PDB file of C-alpha atoms in Angstrom:
ATOM      1  CA  MET A   1    -130.348 -84.689 205.936  1.00  0.00           C
ATOM      2  CA  ALA A   2    -129.481 -85.289 202.139  1.00  0.00           C
ATOM      3  CA  ALA A   3    -126.005 -84.263 200.706  1.00  0.00           C
ATOM      4  CA  TRP A   4    -125.577 -83.757 197.114  1.00  0.00           C
ATOM      5  CA  GLU A   5    -122.698 -82.616 194.486  1.00  0.00           C
ATOM      6  CA  PRO A   6    -122.812 -81.876 190.990  1.00  0.00           C
ATOM      7  CA  PRO A   7    -122.322 -85.020 189.322  1.00  0.00           C
ATOM      8  CA  GLU A   8    -119.250 -83.622 186.866  1.00  0.00           C
ATOM      9  CA  GLY A   9    -117.885 -82.345 190.340  1.00  0.00           C
ATOM     10  CA  GLU A  10    -117.477 -79.065 191.795  1.00  0.00           C
ATOM     11  CA  THR A  11    -114.292 -78.149 189.731  1.00  0.00           C
ATOM     12  CA  LEU A  12    -116.025 -78.640 186.333  1.00  0.00           C
ATOM     13  CA  TYR A  13    -119.262 -76.939 187.655  1.00  0.00           C
ATOM     14  CA  ALA A  14    -117.481 -73.772 188.578  1.00  0.00           C
ATOM     15  CA  LYS A  15    -116.201 -73.509 184.818  1.00  0.00           C
ATOM     16  CA  TRP A  16    -119.584 -73.902 183.278  1.00  0.00           C
ATOM     17  CA  PRO A  17    -122.236 -73.128 186.039  1.00  0.00           C
ATOM     18  CA  ASP A  18    -125.702 -74.002 185.224  1.00  0.00           C
ATOM     19  CA  ARG A  19    -128.190 -73.141 187.796  1.00  0.00           C
ATOM     20  CA  ALA A  20    -130.983 -75.225 186.324  1.00  0.00           C
ATOM     21  CA  TRP A  21    -128.753 -77.960 186.340  1.00  0.00           C
ATOM     22  CA  ALA A  22    -127.812 -77.605 190.017  1.00  0.00           C
ATOM     23  CA  ARG A  23    -131.496 -76.991 191.021  1.00  0.00           C
ATOM     24  CA  MET A  24    -132.356 -80.095 189.367  1.00  0.00           C
ATOM     25  CA  TRP A  25    -129.911 -82.073 191.325  1.00  0.00           C
ATOM     26  CA  GLU A  26    -131.095 -80.453 194.650  1.00  0.00           C
ATOM     27  CA  ASP A  27    -134.562 -81.256 193.876  1.00  0.00           C
ATOM     28  CA  GLU A  28    -133.688 -84.968 193.286  1.00  0.00           C
ATOM     29  CA  ALA A  29    -131.795 -84.864 196.397  1.00  0.00           C
ATOM     30  CA  ARG A  30    -135.053 -83.591 198.246  1.00  0.00           C
ATOM     31  CA  LEU A  31    -136.965 -86.249 196.537  1.00  0.00           C
ATOM     32  CA  ARG A  32    -134.834 -88.914 197.826  1.00  0.00           C
ATOM     33  CA  LEU A  33    -134.813 -87.642 201.433  1.00  0.00           C
ATOM     34  CA  ASN A  34    -138.719 -87.784 201.529  1.00  0.00           C
ATOM     35  CA  ARG A  35    -138.707 -91.211 199.719  1.00  0.00           C
ATOM     36  CA  ALA A  36    -136.397 -92.650 202.298  1.00  0.00           C
ATOM     37  CA  PHE A  37    -138.848 -91.344 205.403  1.00  0.00           C
ATOM     38  CA  ASP A  38    -141.672 -92.695 203.232  1.00  0.00           C
ATOM     39  CA  GLU A  39    -140.193 -95.914 202.743  1.00  0.00           C
ATOM     40  CA  ALA A  40    -138.799 -96.314 206.448  1.00  0.00           C
ATOM     41  CA  ILE A  41    -141.683 -95.130 208.509  1.00  0.00           C
ATOM     42  CA  GLY A  42    -144.473 -94.258 206.123  1.00  0.00           C
ATOM     43  CA  GLY A  43    -143.502 -90.463 206.123  1.00  0.00           C
ATOM     44  CA  LEU A  44    -142.483 -87.875 208.389  1.00  0.00           C
ATOM     45  CA  PRO A  45    -143.541 -88.558 211.990  1.00  0.00           C
ATOM     46  CA  ALA A  46    -146.413 -86.135 213.335  1.00  0.00           C
ATOM     47  CA  ASP A  47    -145.434 -86.356 216.850  1.00  0.00           C
ATOM     48  CA  LEU A  48    -141.804 -85.219 216.351  1.00  0.00           C
ATOM     49  CA  HIS A  49    -140.208 -82.099 214.948  1.00  0.00           C
ATOM     50  CA  VAL A  50    -138.262 -82.914 211.948  1.00  0.00           C
ATOM     51  CA  THR A  51    -136.086 -80.467 209.926  1.00  0.00           C
ATOM     52  CA  CYS A  52    -135.089 -82.071 206.774  1.00  0.00           C
ATOM     53  CA  LEU A  53    -131.862 -80.354 205.115  1.00  0.00           C
ATOM     54  CA  VAL A  54    -130.454 -80.936 201.696  1.00  0.00           C
ATOM     55  CA  ILE A  55    -126.773 -79.737 201.508  1.00  0.00           C
ATOM     56  CA  ARG A  56    -124.710 -79.143 198.548  1.00  0.00           C
ATOM     57  CA  ASN A  57    -121.187 -80.728 199.835  1.00  0.00           C
ATOM     58  CA  ALA A  58    -119.702 -84.283 199.932  1.00  0.00           C
ATOM     59  CA  PRO A  59    -121.799 -86.482 202.607  1.00  0.00           C
ATOM     60  CA  GLY A  60    -118.959 -87.194 205.006  1.00  0.00           C
ATOM     61  CA  PRO A  61    -118.413 -83.141 205.448  1.00  0.00           C
ATOM     62  CA  ALA A  62    -122.115 -82.462 205.218  1.00  0.00           C
ATOM     63  CA  LEU A  63    -123.019 -84.758 208.185  1.00  0.00           C
ATOM     64  CA  CYS A  64    -120.338 -83.638 210.325  1.00  0.00           C
ATOM     65  CA  ALA A  65    -121.069 -79.885 209.914  1.00  0.00           C
ATOM     66  CA  VAL A  66    -124.638 -80.730 210.955  1.00  0.00           C
ATOM     67  CA  ALA A  67    -124.271 -82.754 213.864  1.00  0.00           C
ATOM     68  CA  ARG A  68    -121.207 -80.508 215.066  1.00  0.00           C
ATOM     69  CA  ARG A  69    -122.084 -80.226 218.847  1.00  0.00           C
ATOM     70  CA  PRO A  70    -120.874 -82.707 221.621  1.00  0.00           C
ATOM     71  CA  ASP A  71    -124.390 -83.831 222.470  1.00  0.00           C
ATOM     72  CA  ASP A  72    -125.399 -84.311 218.958  1.00  0.00           C
ATOM     73  CA  LEU A  73    -125.577 -88.257 217.774  1.00  0.00           C
ATOM     74  CA  LEU A  74    -125.007 -89.331 214.173  1.00  0.00           C
ATOM     75  CA  ILE A  75    -126.456 -92.897 213.333  1.00  0.00           C
ATOM     76  CA  VAL A  76    -124.995 -94.088 210.322  1.00  0.00           C
ATOM     77  CA  GLY A  77    -126.934 -96.414 208.360  1.00  0.00           C
ATOM     78  CA  ALA A  78    -126.520 -98.914 205.593  1.00  0.00           C
ATOM     79  CA  ALA A  79    -128.182 -98.244 202.247  1.00  0.00           C
ATOM     80  CA  ARG A  80    -129.236-101.063 200.058  1.00  0.00           C
ATOM     81  CA  PRO A  81    -126.282-102.355 198.031  1.00  0.00           C
ATOM     82  CA  ASN A  82    -127.011-101.516 194.566  1.00  0.00           C
ATOM     83  CA  GLY A  83    -123.754-102.970 193.178  1.00  0.00           C
ATOM     84  CA  LEU A  84    -119.963-102.470 193.850  1.00  0.00           C
ATOM     85  CA  ARG A  85    -119.855 -98.672 192.832  1.00  0.00           C
ATOM     86  CA  ALA A  86    -122.383 -97.826 195.493  1.00  0.00           C
ATOM     87  CA  ARG A  87    -120.855 -99.755 198.415  1.00  0.00           C
ATOM     88  CA  ILE A  88    -117.251 -98.432 197.395  1.00  0.00           C
ATOM     89  CA  HIS A  89    -118.714 -94.757 197.679  1.00  0.00           C
ATOM     90  CA  ARG A  90    -120.385 -95.534 200.951  1.00  0.00           C
ATOM     91  CA  ASN A  91    -117.882 -97.015 203.103  1.00  0.00           C
ATOM     92  CA  PRO A  92    -115.597 -93.894 202.944  1.00  0.00           C
ATOM     93  CA  VAL A  93    -118.756 -91.907 203.933  1.00  0.00           C
ATOM     94  CA  ARG A  94    -119.111 -94.079 207.165  1.00  0.00           C
ATOM     95  CA  ARG A  95    -115.496 -94.055 208.166  1.00  0.00           C
ATOM     96  CA  TYR A  96    -115.265 -90.425 207.617  1.00  0.00           C
ATOM     97  CA  VAL A  97    -118.203 -89.576 209.837  1.00  0.00           C
ATOM     98  CA  LEU A  98    -117.199 -92.259 212.695  1.00  0.00           C
ATOM     99  CA  THR A  99    -113.612 -90.692 212.677  1.00  0.00           C
ATOM    100  CA  THR A 100    -113.978 -87.073 212.034  1.00  0.00           C
ATOM    101  CA  ALA A 101    -117.416 -86.008 213.782  1.00  0.00           C
ATOM    102  CA  GLY A 102    -117.100 -83.752 216.974  1.00  0.00           C
ATOM    103  CA  CYS A 103    -120.043 -85.966 218.357  1.00  0.00           C
ATOM    104  CA  ALA A 104    -121.067 -89.437 219.372  1.00  0.00           C
ATOM    105  CA  GLY A 105    -121.538 -91.661 216.263  1.00  0.00           C
ATOM    106  CA  ALA A 106    -123.266 -95.215 215.915  1.00  0.00           C
ATOM    107  CA  ASP A 107    -122.775 -97.615 212.969  1.00  0.00           C
ATOM    108  CA  ARG A 108    -126.133 -99.131 212.057  1.00  0.00           C
ATOM    109  CA  PRO A 109    -125.733-102.173 210.321  1.00  0.00           C
ATOM    110  CA  ARG A 110    -127.891-103.328 207.532  1.00  0.00           C
ATOM    111  CA  THR A 111    -130.598-105.273 208.121  1.00  0.00           C
ATOM    112  CA  THR A 112    -132.066-107.986 205.916  1.00  0.00           C
ATOM    113  CA  PRO A 113    -135.929-108.022 205.103  1.00  0.00           C
ATOM    114  CA  ALA A 114    -136.287-111.332 207.262  1.00  0.00           C
ATOM    115  CA  ALA A 115    -134.547-109.762 210.264  1.00  0.00           C
ATOM    116  CA  ARG A 116    -137.212-106.850 210.389  1.00  0.00           C
TER     117      ARG A 116
END
């Protein structure tokens, strides 16, 4: 699942909506999701049914909305740190999901290339 929001925020987007702009950001989120599967395991697994979702919402609420049943499991991974801004924005998502989700959650620590 990939979550996305208009970069200018929903409030400004509501004042000046642009469907082409929104479609571009949604397509970018879809590309990031596909790229994540490619980089992690070489693509979508052929032996599993995988549903890729691209949701327009903040990441924490989007994850919790998708995994809302008690028997669901959310595994929150750590992306590559790309500077201070990226680390600041990721930690609230992890905290939100682990404290708000209506299902079990696991925190997967970041692994270094040597640890793989």
